[in-house]
mmCIF file of C-alpha atoms in Angstrom:
data_model
loop_
_atom_site.group_PDB
_atom_site.id
_atom_site.type_symbol
_atom_site.label_atom_id
_atom_site.label_comp_id
_atom_site.label_asym_id
_atom_site.label_seq_id
_atom_site.Cartn_x
_atom_site.Cartn_y
_atom_site.Cartn_z
ATOM 1 C CA MET I 10 85.671 159.206 -5.714
ATOM 2 C CA ASP I 11 82.368 160.017 -3.959
ATOM 3 C CA ALA I 12 79.215 161.583 -5.752
ATOM 4 C CA HIS I 13 80.385 165.072 -5.147
ATOM 5 C CA GLY I 14 83.560 164.498 -6.781
ATOM 6 C CA LEU I 15 81.947 162.708 -9.860
ATOM 7 C CA GLU I 16 79.624 165.664 -10.243
ATOM 8 C CA ARG I 17 82.417 168.433 -9.657
ATOM 9 C CA TYR I 18 84.831 166.785 -12.071
ATOM 10 C CA ARG I 19 82.353 165.322 -14.565
ATOM 11 C CA ARG I 20 83.780 167.375 -17.583
ATOM 12 C CA ASN I 21 87.385 166.107 -16.488
ATOM 13 C CA LEU I 22 86.059 162.659 -16.479
ATOM 14 C CA LEU I 23 84.663 162.721 -20.008
ATOM 15 C CA ILE I 24 88.060 163.658 -21.524
ATOM 16 C CA PRO I 25 89.701 160.416 -22.882
ATOM 17 C CA GLU I 26 93.232 161.656 -22.325
ATOM 18 C CA LEU I 27 92.228 162.286 -18.494
ATOM 19 C CA GLY I 28 89.374 160.213 -17.292
ATOM 20 C CA PRO I 29 88.963 158.602 -13.839
ATOM 21 C CA ALA I 30 92.644 157.387 -13.778
ATOM 22 C CA GLY I 31 94.037 160.771 -14.661
ATOM 23 C CA GLN I 32 91.722 162.475 -12.076
ATOM 24 C CA ALA I 33 92.847 160.120 -9.422
ATOM 25 C CA LYS I 34 96.571 161.085 -10.245
ATOM 26 C CA LEU I 35 95.442 164.785 -9.918
ATOM 27 C CA ALA I 36 93.912 164.188 -6.517
ATOM 28 C CA ALA I 37 97.116 162.413 -5.184
ATOM 29 C CA GLY I 38 99.165 165.356 -6.764
ATOM 30 C CA ARG I 39 101.062 168.016 -4.733
ATOM 31 C CA VAL I 40 101.918 171.289 -6.450
ATOM 32 C CA LEU I 41 103.786 174.233 -5.032
ATOM 33 C CA VAL I 42 103.003 177.706 -6.420
ATOM 34 C CA VAL I 43 105.742 180.396 -5.785
ATOM 35 C CA GLY I 44 104.037 183.768 -5.926
ATOM 36 C CA ALA I 45 100.390 184.319 -5.428
ATOM 37 C CA GLY I 46 100.103 187.386 -7.803
ATOM 38 C CA GLY I 47 99.553 187.975 -11.424
ATOM 39 C CA LEU I 48 100.823 184.635 -12.696
ATOM 40 C CA GLY I 49 99.914 182.710 -9.416
ATOM 41 C CA SER I 50 96.373 183.734 -9.313
ATOM 42 C CA PRO I 51 95.249 181.999 -12.574
ATOM 43 C CA ALA I 52 97.477 179.006 -11.771
ATOM 44 C CA LEU I 53 96.198 178.294 -8.414
ATOM 45 C CA TYR I 54 92.728 178.942 -9.516
ATOM 46 C CA GLN I 55 92.987 176.413 -12.450
ATOM 47 C CA LEU I 56 94.946 174.023 -10.152
ATOM 48 C CA ALA I 57 91.987 174.024 -7.790
ATOM 49 C CA CYS I 58 89.288 173.743 -10.334
ATOM 50 C CA ALA I 59 91.182 170.634 -11.832
ATOM 51 C CA GLY I 60 91.310 168.907 -8.413
ATOM 52 C CA VAL I 61 94.993 168.953 -7.749
ATOM 53 C CA GLY I 62 94.851 167.365 -4.191
ATOM 54 C CA THR I 63 97.434 169.376 -2.228
ATOM 55 C CA LEU I 64 98.228 173.096 -3.195
ATOM 56 C CA GLY I 65 101.162 174.965 -1.628
ATOM 57 C CA ILE I 66 100.769 178.801 -1.692
ATOM 58 C CA MET I 67 104.048 180.685 -1.034
ATOM 59 C CA ASP I 68 104.246 184.513 -0.850
ATOM 60 C CA HIS I 69 105.713 186.897 1.543
ATOM 61 C CA ASP I 70 103.790 189.927 0.268
ATOM 62 C CA ARG I 71 100.631 191.816 1.352
ATOM 63 C CA VAL I 72 97.805 192.681 -1.035
ATOM 64 C CA GLU I 73 98.165 196.377 -2.397
ATOM 65 C CA LEU I 74 95.583 198.306 -4.537
ATOM 66 C CA SER I 75 97.711 198.322 -7.549
ATOM 67 C CA ASN I 76 97.765 194.467 -7.525
ATOM 68 C CA LEU I 77 93.933 194.271 -8.262
ATOM 69 C CA GLN I 78 94.379 195.090 -11.783
ATOM 70 C CA ARG I 79 95.808 191.613 -12.649
ATOM 71 C CA GLN I 80 95.859 189.444 -9.317
ATOM 72 C CA PHE I 81 92.222 188.362 -9.506
ATOM 73 C CA LEU I 82 92.329 186.084 -6.314
ATOM 74 C CA HIS I 83 92.593 189.327 -4.295
ATOM 75 C CA PHE I 84 89.666 191.757 -3.808
ATOM 76 C CA THR I 85 89.531 195.267 -2.648
ATOM 77 C CA ARG I 86 88.537 194.222 0.894
ATOM 78 C CA ASP I 87 91.776 192.164 1.115
ATOM 79 C CA ILE I 88 94.094 195.318 0.878
ATOM 80 C CA GLY I 89 96.727 194.843 3.468
ATOM 81 C CA ARG I 90 96.381 191.209 4.078
ATOM 82 C CA PRO I 91 98.906 188.591 3.477
ATOM 83 C CA LYS I 92 98.381 187.308 -0.028
ATOM 84 C CA VAL I 93 98.562 183.596 1.161
ATOM 85 C CA ASP I 94 95.585 184.246 3.409
ATOM 86 C CA SER I 95 93.658 186.132 0.893
ATOM 87 C CA ALA I 96 94.211 183.573 -1.812
ATOM 88 C CA LEU I 97 93.529 180.662 0.614
ATOM 89 C CA ASP I 98 90.100 182.214 1.387
ATOM 90 C CA LYS I 99 89.019 182.342 -2.226
ATOM 91 C CA LEU I 100 90.497 178.677 -3.099
ATOM 92 C CA LEU I 101 88.686 177.268 -0.091
ATOM 93 C CA ASP I 102 85.441 178.732 -1.018
ATOM 94 C CA LEU I 103 86.122 177.299 -4.717
ATOM 95 C CA ASN I 104 87.182 173.757 -3.692
ATOM 96 C CA PRO I 105 87.209 173.078 0.084
ATOM 97 C CA ALA I 106 87.939 169.344 -0.446
ATOM 98 C CA LEU I 107 91.479 170.033 -1.292
ATOM 99 C CA ARG I 108 94.390 170.384 1.110
ATOM 100 C CA PHE I 109 96.222 173.773 1.366
ATOM 101 C CA ARG I 110 99.541 174.557 2.774
ATOM 102 C CA ILE I 111 100.566 178.268 3.184
ATOM 103 C CA HIS I 112 104.222 179.412 3.184
ATOM 104 C CA PRO I 113 104.080 183.329 4.053
ATOM 105 C CA GLU I 114 107.888 183.581 3.302
ATOM 106 C CA THR I 115 110.280 184.227 0.401
ATOM 107 C CA PHE I 116 111.726 181.344 -1.549
ATOM 108 C CA THR I 117 115.471 181.240 -0.525
ATOM 109 C CA ALA I 118 118.347 178.830 -0.987
ATOM 110 C CA GLU I 119 118.011 178.018 2.847
ATOM 111 C CA ASN I 120 114.381 177.120 2.734
ATOM 112 C CA GLY I 121 113.963 176.136 -0.902
ATOM 113 C CA ALA I 122 115.298 172.530 -0.858
ATOM 114 C CA ASP I 123 113.331 171.415 2.184
ATOM 115 C CA LEU I 124 110.202 172.857 0.767
ATOM 116 C CA ILE I 125 110.077 171.533 -2.779
ATOM 117 C CA SER I 126 111.086 168.018 -1.452
ATOM 118 C CA ASP I 127 107.324 167.861 -0.360
ATOM 119 C CA TYR I 128 106.007 168.639 -3.804
ATOM 120 C CA ASP I 129 105.756 166.844 -7.194
ATOM 121 C CA PHE I 130 105.838 169.987 -9.357
ATOM 122 C CA VAL I 131 106.443 173.717 -8.768
ATOM 123 C CA VAL I 132 104.995 176.469 -10.621
ATOM 124 C CA GLU I 133 107.314 179.525 -10.637
ATOM 125 C CA ALA I 134 105.075 182.558 -10.532
ATOM 126 C CA THR I 135 107.481 185.206 -9.158
ATOM 127 C CA ASP I 136 108.254 188.659 -10.419
ATOM 128 C CA ASN I 137 112.002 188.879 -9.949
ATOM 129 C CA PHE I 138 115.164 187.340 -11.626
ATOM 130 C CA GLU I 139 116.834 186.353 -8.260
ATOM 131 C CA ALA I 140 113.705 184.212 -7.180
ATOM 132 C CA LYS I 141 113.305 182.713 -10.755
ATOM 133 C CA PHE I 142 116.978 181.623 -10.766
ATOM 134 C CA GLY I 143 116.888 180.487 -7.186
ATOM 135 C CA ILE I 144 113.878 178.274 -7.963
ATOM 136 C CA ASN I 145 115.366 176.807 -10.967
ATOM 137 C CA ASP I 146 118.594 175.979 -9.092
ATOM 138 C CA ALA I 147 116.755 174.278 -6.216
ATOM 139 C CA CYS I 148 114.496 172.374 -8.545
ATOM 140 C CA VAL I 149 117.230 171.046 -10.611
ATOM 141 C CA ARG I 150 119.364 169.961 -7.775
ATOM 142 C CA ALA I 151 116.422 168.103 -6.164
ATOM 143 C CA GLY I 152 115.060 166.766 -9.538
ATOM 144 C CA VAL I 153 111.796 168.334 -9.048
ATOM 145 C CA PRO I 154 109.927 169.423 -12.436
ATOM 146 C CA PHE I 155 108.730 173.011 -12.735
ATOM 147 C CA SER I 156 107.191 175.604 -15.008
ATOM 148 C CA HIS I 157 108.786 178.832 -15.544
ATOM 149 C CA GLY I 158 106.805 181.884 -16.482
ATOM 150 C CA GLY I 159 107.390 185.564 -16.976
ATOM 151 C CA VAL I 160 105.466 188.613 -18.155
ATOM 152 C CA ILE I 161 106.177 192.314 -19.038
ATOM 153 C CA GLY I 162 103.947 194.870 -20.890
ATOM 154 C CA LEU I 163 101.943 192.845 -23.595
ATOM 155 C CA ILE I 164 104.424 189.989 -23.678
ATOM 156 C CA GLY I 165 104.459 186.687 -21.811
ATOM 157 C CA GLN I 166 106.641 183.497 -21.949
ATOM 158 C CA THR I 167 106.671 179.915 -20.361
ATOM 159 C CA MET I 168 108.501 176.866 -20.519
ATOM 160 C CA THR I 169 108.605 173.609 -18.463
ATOM 161 C CA VAL I 170 111.772 172.036 -16.951
ATOM 162 C CA LEU I 171 112.122 168.431 -16.143
ATOM 163 C CA PRO I 172 115.618 168.284 -14.505
ATOM 164 C CA GLY I 173 117.966 165.860 -16.451
ATOM 165 C CA ALA I 174 115.623 165.447 -19.404
ATOM 166 C CA GLY I 175 115.661 169.098 -20.909
ATOM 167 C CA PRO I 176 117.241 172.356 -20.628
ATOM 168 C CA CYS I 177 116.731 174.661 -17.361
ATOM 169 C CA VAL I 178 116.478 178.271 -17.176
ATOM 170 C CA ARG I 179 120.203 178.658 -16.718
ATOM 171 C CA CYS I 180 120.860 176.669 -19.963
ATOM 172 C CA VAL I 181 118.597 179.217 -21.693
ATOM 173 C CA PHE I 182 119.368 182.594 -20.139
ATOM 174 C CA LYS I 183 122.770 181.826 -18.337
ATOM 175 C CA GLU I 184 122.706 184.137 -15.462
ATOM 176 C CA ALA I 185 120.321 186.481 -13.986
ATOM 177 C CA PRO I 186 120.491 189.989 -15.270
ATOM 178 C CA ASN I 187 121.259 192.868 -13.101
ATOM 179 C CA ALA I 188 117.999 194.003 -11.504
ATOM 180 C CA ALA I 189 118.917 197.817 -11.871
ATOM 181 C CA GLU I 190 119.256 197.291 -15.681
ATOM 182 C CA VAL I 191 115.937 195.660 -16.439
ATOM 183 C CA GLN I 192 112.612 197.142 -16.262
ATOM 184 C CA GLY I 193 110.048 195.350 -14.093
ATOM 185 C CA ALA I 194 106.272 195.447 -14.232
ATOM 186 C CA ASP I 195 106.361 198.391 -11.898
ATOM 187 C CA GLN I 196 108.352 200.384 -14.456
ATOM 188 C CA ALA I 197 107.203 199.005 -17.766
ATOM 189 C CA GLY I 198 103.447 197.882 -16.796
ATOM 190 C CA VAL I 199 101.676 194.768 -17.573
ATOM 191 C CA LEU I 200 98.216 194.001 -19.014
ATOM 192 C CA GLY I 201 96.461 191.961 -16.604
ATOM 193 C CA ALA I 202 95.026 189.310 -19.280
ATOM 194 C CA VAL I 203 98.735 188.549 -20.068
ATOM 195 C CA PRO I 204 99.687 186.799 -16.774
ATOM 196 C CA GLY I 205 96.192 185.366 -16.835
ATOM 197 C CA ILE I 206 97.109 183.432 -19.933
ATOM 198 C CA ILE I 207 100.502 182.538 -18.994
ATOM 199 C CA GLY I 208 99.607 181.407 -15.483
ATOM 200 C CA SER I 209 96.875 179.252 -16.897
ATOM 201 C CA ILE I 210 99.257 177.557 -19.204
ATOM 202 C CA GLN I 211 101.584 176.989 -16.364
ATOM 203 C CA ALA I 212 98.774 175.378 -14.291
ATOM 204 C CA LEU I 213 98.066 173.291 -17.620
ATOM 205 C CA GLU I 214 101.636 172.001 -17.612
ATOM 206 C CA ALA I 215 101.373 170.736 -13.957
ATOM 207 C CA VAL I 216 98.098 169.087 -14.731
ATOM 208 C CA LYS I 217 99.553 167.291 -17.659
ATOM 209 C CA TYR I 218 102.528 166.243 -15.780
ATOM 210 C CA LEU I 219 100.613 164.853 -12.851
ATOM 211 C CA ALA I 220 98.097 163.023 -14.918
ATOM 212 C CA GLY I 221 100.613 161.786 -17.337
ATOM 213 C CA PHE I 222 99.224 162.851 -20.724
ATOM 214 C CA GLY I 223 99.873 165.260 -23.634
ATOM 215 C CA ARG I 224 103.328 166.786 -24.545
ATOM 216 C CA LEU I 225 104.889 169.140 -22.200
ATOM 217 C CA LEU I 226 106.873 172.194 -22.981
ATOM 218 C CA LEU I 227 110.105 170.392 -22.549
ATOM 219 C CA GLY I 228 112.981 171.919 -24.638
ATOM 220 C CA ARG I 229 110.794 174.595 -25.954
ATOM 221 C CA MET I 230 109.341 177.935 -24.841
ATOM 222 C CA ILE I 231 105.900 179.333 -25.712
ATOM 223 C CA THR I 232 105.971 183.317 -25.947
ATOM 224 C CA PHE I 233 102.643 185.176 -26.271
ATOM 225 C CA ASP I 234 102.221 188.699 -27.697
ATOM 226 C CA ALA I 235 98.998 190.273 -26.726
ATOM 227 C CA GLY I 236 99.284 193.008 -29.204
ATOM 228 C CA ASP I 237 99.300 190.599 -32.285
ATOM 229 C CA CYS I 238 97.418 187.798 -30.342
ATOM 230 C CA ARG I 239 100.066 185.462 -31.498
ATOM 231 C CA PHE I 240 101.802 182.749 -29.946
ATOM 232 C CA ARG I 241 105.191 181.500 -30.978
ATOM 233 C CA GLU I 242 107.211 178.345 -30.240
ATOM 234 C CA VAL I 243 110.939 178.728 -29.709
ATOM 235 C CA THR I 244 113.112 175.643 -29.600
ATOM 236 C CA LEU I 245 115.530 175.701 -26.659
ATOM 237 C CA PRO I 246 119.336 174.760 -26.430
ATOM 238 C CA PRO I 247 120.156 171.358 -24.907
ATOM 239 C CA LEU I 248 121.311 170.952 -21.410
ATOM 240 C CA SER I 249 124.481 173.007 -21.321
ATOM 241 C CA CYS I 250 124.759 174.976 -18.036
ATOM 242 C CA ALA I 251 127.308 174.165 -15.289
ATOM 243 C CA LEU I 252 124.444 173.450 -12.850
ATOM 244 C CA CYS I 253 122.946 170.638 -15.239
ATOM 245 C CA ARG I 254 126.296 169.231 -16.021
ATOM 246 C CA GLU I 255 127.129 168.856 -12.307
ATOM 247 C CA ALA I 256 123.592 167.333 -11.456
ATOM 248 C CA PHE I 257 123.116 165.124 -14.638
ATOM 249 C CA PRO I 258 126.503 164.470 -16.076
ATOM 250 C CA GLN I 259 125.274 161.525 -18.055
ATOM 251 C CA SER I 260 122.315 163.497 -19.788
ATOM 252 C CA THR I 261 124.595 166.285 -20.656
ATOM 253 C CA SER I 262 127.311 164.064 -22.200
ATOM 254 C CA GLN I 263 124.625 162.545 -24.269
ATOM 255 C CA GLU I 264 123.431 165.893 -25.403
ATOM 256 C CA THR I 265 127.012 166.722 -26.588
#
């Protein structure tokens, strides 16, 4: 690490659990963030601050005025621009030494497997159930760990999935609900600080995984209620869905 890196990451290097060895692992790490909005903004920002060497930014959308209440990587001058371009500008200003890959497209079953194979960890920062379950399925099949996050109103939640080592999103929620029957943020609203908190935790999980310290949110979910300013931990069921049983038969048989 050069003198610039030593100064930039000095506070990281002082942490015993991280130190120079952990910082080197972060520099070699590759994280894909799917969604550059409310959850993706804090996740990308914190990952860039931490010094994760390669960051992928995936989003098909353009910046809208209503985004600016919570998606702080985007400014008023960015309205109408692709979110990947807007986010890239800010992150390059923050930490130009990192490598960035932009993916101005929607995560699908067709492109998902090839995409995630290039990354060590995925942050799922999307705002619809189809994408959340699609990312889960692709990551489980490929054996790539990821962080799930969701927010609505004053409530947020997050869990980490290590395929074969703990439950996935399907183990917990079974199937994606009918979108027509569930209110999204555009109907129910979302307070901007809530995705800020949850997205930061998602980035923290990626950092811990890459650097190899701490206890991940494996087999447990953190929920946050901004109204009461209270966190709650929920113990999750073991591996149980058909997808995990097919991909990791030995792990699921041991659970049962």
